[in-house]
Short mmCIF file of C-alpha atoms in Angstrom, two decimals:
data_model
loop_
_atom_site.label_atom_id
_atom_site.label_comp_id
_atom_site.label_asym_id
_atom_site.label_seq_id
_atom_site.Cartn_x
_atom_site.Cartn_y
_atom_site.Cartn_z
CA MET A 1 180.70 38.56 -63.65
CA ARG A 2 177.44 40.53 -63.60
CA THR A 3 176.56 43.71 -65.50
CA ILE A 4 174.15 46.27 -64.03
CA ALA A 5 172.84 49.31 -65.85
CA GLN A 6 172.01 52.02 -63.32
CA ILE A 7 169.55 54.56 -64.67
CA SER A 8 168.32 57.49 -62.62
CA ASP A 9 166.32 60.72 -62.79
CA LEU A 10 164.47 60.15 -66.06
CA HIS A 11 161.97 62.95 -65.32
CA PHE A 12 159.40 62.06 -67.96
CA GLY A 13 157.47 65.25 -68.63
CA ARG A 14 160.68 67.19 -68.93
CA HIS A 15 162.82 64.89 -71.00
CA SER A 16 164.36 64.50 -74.44
CA LEU A 17 162.72 61.96 -76.75
CA SER A 18 165.87 61.51 -78.82
CA VAL A 19 168.03 60.91 -75.74
CA ALA A 20 165.46 58.40 -74.47
CA GLU A 21 165.68 56.45 -77.71
CA ASP A 22 169.48 56.47 -77.58
CA LEU A 23 169.36 55.30 -73.96
CA LEU A 24 167.20 52.32 -74.86
CA ALA A 25 169.56 51.42 -77.69
CA SER A 26 172.64 51.67 -75.46
CA VAL A 27 171.19 49.67 -72.56
CA ASN A 28 169.83 46.94 -74.77
CA GLU A 29 173.04 46.53 -76.76
CA ASN A 30 175.01 46.05 -73.51
CA HIS A 31 172.73 43.20 -72.30
CA PRO A 32 172.79 43.89 -68.54
CA HIS A 33 171.81 41.16 -66.11
CA LEU A 34 169.84 43.82 -64.20
CA VAL A 35 168.65 47.36 -64.82
CA ALA A 36 168.49 49.31 -61.53
CA LEU A 37 166.31 52.41 -61.85
CA SER A 38 166.94 54.72 -58.91
CA GLY A 39 164.00 57.09 -58.87
CA ASP A 40 162.43 60.24 -60.31
CA PHE A 41 160.66 58.57 -63.21
CA THR A 42 158.47 61.66 -63.66
CA GLN A 43 158.67 65.42 -63.33
CA ARG A 44 155.35 66.10 -61.56
CA ALA A 45 153.90 62.62 -60.91
CA ARG A 46 151.11 63.08 -63.48
CA HIS A 47 149.27 60.13 -65.02
CA ALA A 48 150.51 61.00 -68.52
CA GLU A 49 154.12 61.13 -67.32
CA PHE A 50 153.86 57.79 -65.55
CA ALA A 51 152.20 56.24 -68.62
CA GLU A 52 155.09 57.41 -70.79
CA ALA A 53 157.59 56.09 -68.27
CA ARG A 54 155.82 52.72 -68.31
CA ARG A 55 155.99 52.53 -72.11
CA PHE A 56 159.72 53.21 -71.86
CA LEU A 57 160.21 50.52 -69.21
CA ASP A 58 158.27 47.97 -71.23
CA ARG A 59 160.83 48.35 -74.01
CA ILE A 60 163.65 47.16 -71.72
CA PRO A 61 163.58 43.34 -71.87
CA HIS A 62 166.04 42.80 -69.03
CA PRO A 63 165.18 42.26 -65.34
CA LYS A 64 164.45 45.55 -63.61
CA LEU A 65 164.58 46.80 -60.03
CA VAL A 66 162.78 50.10 -59.36
CA VAL A 67 162.63 52.59 -56.49
CA PRO A 68 160.70 55.89 -56.45
CA GLY A 69 162.09 59.39 -56.09
CA ASN A 70 160.68 62.56 -54.61
CA HIS A 71 159.42 63.71 -58.02
CA ASP A 72 157.25 60.59 -58.21
CA ILE A 73 155.10 62.03 -55.41
CA PRO A 74 152.51 64.70 -56.39
CA LEU A 75 153.72 68.17 -55.46
CA TYR A 76 150.50 70.20 -55.54
CA ASN A 77 147.80 67.68 -54.61
CA VAL A 78 148.25 67.86 -50.85
CA PHE A 79 145.53 65.29 -50.12
CA VAL A 80 147.17 62.61 -52.27
CA ARG A 81 150.67 63.68 -51.26
CA PHE A 82 150.07 62.82 -47.62
CA LEU A 83 147.57 59.94 -47.84
CA THR A 84 148.57 57.93 -50.94
CA PRO A 85 151.79 59.57 -52.19
CA LEU A 86 152.98 56.65 -54.36
CA SER A 87 149.66 55.36 -55.72
CA LYS A 88 150.53 56.25 -59.32
CA PHE A 89 154.06 54.87 -58.98
CA HIS A 90 152.67 51.56 -57.74
CA ARG A 91 150.09 51.48 -60.54
CA TYR A 92 152.45 52.17 -63.42
CA VAL A 93 156.03 51.38 -62.36
CA THR A 94 156.06 48.82 -59.55
CA PRO A 95 154.62 45.99 -61.71
CA VAL A 96 157.68 46.00 -64.01
CA GLY A 97 160.15 45.59 -61.12
CA HIS A 98 161.19 42.51 -59.20
CA SER A 99 158.79 41.42 -56.48
CA GLY A 100 159.52 42.99 -53.12
CA GLY A 101 162.17 45.24 -54.62
CA PHE A 102 164.71 42.44 -54.41
CA PHE A 103 166.74 40.74 -57.14
CA HIS A 104 169.16 37.91 -56.57
CA ASP A 105 171.00 35.20 -58.43
CA ASP A 106 174.11 33.18 -57.61
CA GLU A 107 176.44 36.23 -57.93
CA ILE A 108 174.57 39.36 -56.81
CA ALA A 109 171.78 40.28 -54.38
CA VAL A 110 170.21 43.72 -54.88
CA LEU A 111 167.70 45.38 -52.56
CA GLY A 112 165.81 48.57 -53.43
CA LEU A 113 164.41 50.86 -50.71
CA ASN A 114 162.12 53.88 -50.98
CA THR A 115 163.59 57.04 -49.44
CA ALA A 116 160.94 59.43 -50.87
CA ARG A 117 158.49 60.84 -48.34
CA GLY A 118 155.20 62.67 -48.81
CA PHE A 119 155.86 65.12 -45.98
CA SER A 120 159.08 66.48 -47.50
CA ARG A 121 159.30 68.20 -50.86
CA LYS A 122 162.82 67.18 -51.78
CA ASN A 123 164.82 65.54 -49.01
CA GLY A 124 164.67 61.80 -48.42
CA ARG A 125 164.62 59.63 -45.35
CA ILE A 126 165.16 56.00 -44.46
CA SER A 127 162.97 54.54 -41.72
CA LEU A 128 163.94 52.41 -38.76
CA GLN A 129 161.85 49.61 -40.24
CA GLN A 130 163.82 49.81 -43.49
CA ILE A 131 167.10 49.78 -41.61
CA ALA A 132 165.99 46.58 -39.89
CA GLN A 133 164.88 45.21 -43.27
CA ILE A 134 168.43 45.53 -44.62
CA GLY A 135 169.68 43.07 -42.03
CA CYS A 136 166.74 40.70 -42.45
CA VAL A 137 166.93 40.52 -46.24
CA PHE A 138 170.69 40.08 -46.56
CA ARG A 139 170.97 37.68 -43.61
CA ASP A 140 169.77 34.79 -45.77
CA VAL A 141 171.99 35.61 -48.76
CA PRO A 142 174.72 32.96 -49.18
CA GLY A 143 178.32 33.91 -48.55
CA GLY A 144 180.22 35.00 -51.62
CA VAL A 145 177.18 36.71 -53.17
CA PHE A 146 177.84 40.42 -53.78
CA LYS A 147 175.32 42.61 -51.92
CA ILE A 148 174.00 45.91 -53.29
CA LEU A 149 171.54 48.51 -51.97
CA VAL A 150 169.64 50.92 -54.23
CA THR A 151 167.97 54.15 -53.06
CA HIS A 152 167.04 57.42 -54.74
CA HIS A 153 168.55 59.72 -52.12
CA PRO A 154 172.21 59.11 -51.28
CA LEU A 155 173.11 57.50 -47.98
CA ALA A 156 176.79 58.40 -48.32
CA ALA A 157 179.18 60.35 -50.52
CA PRO A 158 182.64 59.22 -51.59
CA SER A 159 185.23 60.38 -49.09
CA GLY A 160 186.95 63.61 -50.11
CA ASN A 161 184.11 64.80 -52.34
CA ALA A 162 181.90 67.81 -51.77
CA LEU A 163 179.15 67.02 -49.30
CA LEU A 164 175.84 66.03 -50.84
CA ASN A 165 172.48 66.23 -49.12
CA LEU A 166 172.00 62.77 -47.65
CA ALA A 167 168.84 60.96 -46.65
CA GLY A 168 167.75 61.30 -43.06
CA ARG A 169 169.11 58.60 -40.71
CA SER A 170 171.83 57.81 -43.25
CA ARG A 171 174.51 57.48 -40.58
CA LEU A 172 172.41 54.96 -38.66
CA ALA A 173 171.65 53.10 -41.89
CA LEU A 174 175.32 52.88 -42.83
CA GLN A 175 176.15 50.87 -39.74
CA ALA A 176 173.35 48.40 -40.54
CA ILE A 177 174.56 48.26 -44.13
CA ALA A 178 178.09 47.43 -43.02
CA ASN A 179 176.84 44.82 -40.54
CA ALA A 180 174.84 43.17 -43.33
CA GLY A 181 177.92 42.90 -45.54
CA VAL A 182 176.63 45.28 -48.22
CA HIS A 183 179.52 46.50 -50.37
CA LEU A 184 177.87 48.80 -52.92
CA LEU A 185 175.36 51.68 -52.68
CA LEU A 186 173.59 52.99 -55.79
CA SER A 187 171.66 56.28 -55.78
CA GLY A 188 170.72 59.32 -57.86
CA HIS A 189 168.86 62.56 -57.03
CA HIS A 190 171.70 65.05 -57.51
CA HIS A 191 172.06 64.60 -61.30
CA ARG A 192 175.78 63.99 -60.90
CA ALA A 193 177.82 60.94 -61.85
CA LEU A 194 180.16 60.22 -58.97
CA SER A 195 181.94 57.15 -57.58
CA GLY A 196 184.37 56.25 -54.84
CA SER A 197 184.69 54.69 -51.41
CA PHE A 198 183.12 56.00 -48.22
CA ALA A 199 185.82 55.28 -45.66
CA GLU A 200 184.42 56.82 -42.48
CA MET A 201 183.15 53.58 -40.98
CA GLU A 202 183.51 52.85 -37.27
CA ASP A 203 185.33 49.58 -37.93
CA GLY A 204 187.80 51.20 -40.32
CA GLY A 205 186.24 49.56 -43.38
CA SER A 206 184.65 51.24 -46.37
CA ILE A 207 181.63 51.02 -48.66
CA LEU A 208 181.68 51.68 -52.39
CA VAL A 209 179.32 54.48 -53.44
CA LEU A 210 178.01 55.16 -56.96
CA HIS A 211 175.78 58.12 -57.81
CA ALA A 212 174.15 58.29 -61.24
CA GLY A 213 173.56 61.38 -63.33
CA THR A 214 170.28 62.22 -65.03
CA ALA A 215 169.64 59.84 -67.90
CA ILE A 216 167.28 61.71 -70.24
CA SER A 217 166.07 64.83 -68.42
CA THR A 218 166.64 68.34 -69.73
CA ARG A 219 167.11 69.39 -66.06
CA MET A 220 170.89 69.08 -66.04
CA ARG A 221 173.21 70.53 -63.42
CA GLY A 222 176.52 71.11 -65.13
CA GLU A 223 176.81 67.57 -66.55
CA GLY A 224 175.42 65.87 -69.63
CA ASN A 225 172.88 63.05 -69.70
CA SER A 226 174.42 59.80 -68.50
CA TYR A 227 173.90 56.43 -66.89
CA ASN A 228 176.24 53.98 -65.14
CA LEU A 229 177.25 50.64 -66.63
CA ILE A 230 178.58 48.58 -63.72
CA HIS A 231 180.52 45.31 -63.88
CA VAL A 232 180.71 43.27 -60.67
CA ASP A 233 183.30 40.50 -60.59
CA LYS A 234 183.58 39.08 -57.07
CA GLU A 235 185.68 41.66 -55.18
CA GLN A 236 186.22 43.99 -58.12
CA VAL A 237 183.78 46.60 -59.43
CA SER A 238 184.21 48.73 -62.52
CA VAL A 239 181.89 51.57 -63.45
CA ARG A 240 181.67 53.10 -66.89
CA VAL A 241 179.88 56.44 -67.04
CA MET A 242 178.03 56.39 -70.34
CA GLU A 243 177.38 59.98 -71.46
CA TRP A 244 175.18 61.14 -74.32
CA ALA A 245 176.34 63.15 -77.32
CA ALA A 246 174.18 64.20 -80.24
CA SER A 247 176.67 62.77 -82.71
CA ASP A 248 176.82 59.17 -81.46
CA GLY A 249 174.42 58.61 -78.56
CA PHE A 250 175.69 57.14 -75.29
CA ARG A 251 179.40 56.40 -75.20
CA GLU A 252 181.89 55.81 -72.41
CA LYS A 253 183.06 59.04 -70.79
CA THR A 254 184.99 57.65 -67.81
CA ASN A 255 185.93 54.22 -66.50
CA ALA A 256 186.92 53.56 -62.89
CA THR A 257 187.76 50.23 -61.24
CA TYR A 258 187.72 49.49 -57.51
CA VAL A 259 189.15 46.46 -55.70
CA PHE A 260 188.22 45.20 -52.23
CA GLY A 261 191.03 44.04 -49.96
CA GLU A 262 191.89 44.16 -46.27
CA GLY A 263 188.37 45.34 -45.50
CA ARG A 264 188.48 48.42 -47.74
CA TRP A 265 187.65 49.52 -51.27
CA ARG A 266 190.48 51.13 -53.20
CA PRO A 267 190.83 52.40 -56.78
CA LYS A 268 192.78 50.05 -59.00
#
């Protein structure tokens, strides 16, 4: 079994110091095999915000996989936004993540892809090159290894839930994801903790989708600060939404388990 802590939408520059300390304590006491950080490390992509984010990341001793979010691209510096939009992200954050945005061991293989774009203020997009990369990267992963994709912008929403704004080309990407045998999508962006299966696949199968809430930001949208603690055990995935309270830090709010069988994910 593998444990993954999924942290998203930190928004350093508009965050709570006390919640950040409690988050570090909670993550470190749960000893995850991987910490997947799905974007928006900063509020306005300023040097000071990235430096604070880096100090936070350096205090997490576990392996980390990082992808940027739209807030990690400068909003007002148009020159940088279009020519070198992720220069600060690559300077401060990229060095702490796994090389090539890919983590693997004998049980899980996790690929991170950047969906943030300099030409759009908020919405994300996945490129044709990245879609091809999904197949290339996972093609060499041995059978029986659980495959996971991490992006900032969602590529799918759990069936039956309110529609979220999805990254551009998400429908095209989903077919490549299914062909590559990826079972789990991790994303953030909407500051909502949400999980379930996306069952609208052409072959009748489904993909498990987990969205993370905002971990330490004060920019909340009807939910408290939270992160996902995910346990992957072959064809079973459980997700504990760990929500913050002033009285006792991060504690389990909800716990959902999903089982894969007959080509589909179903709640247990």
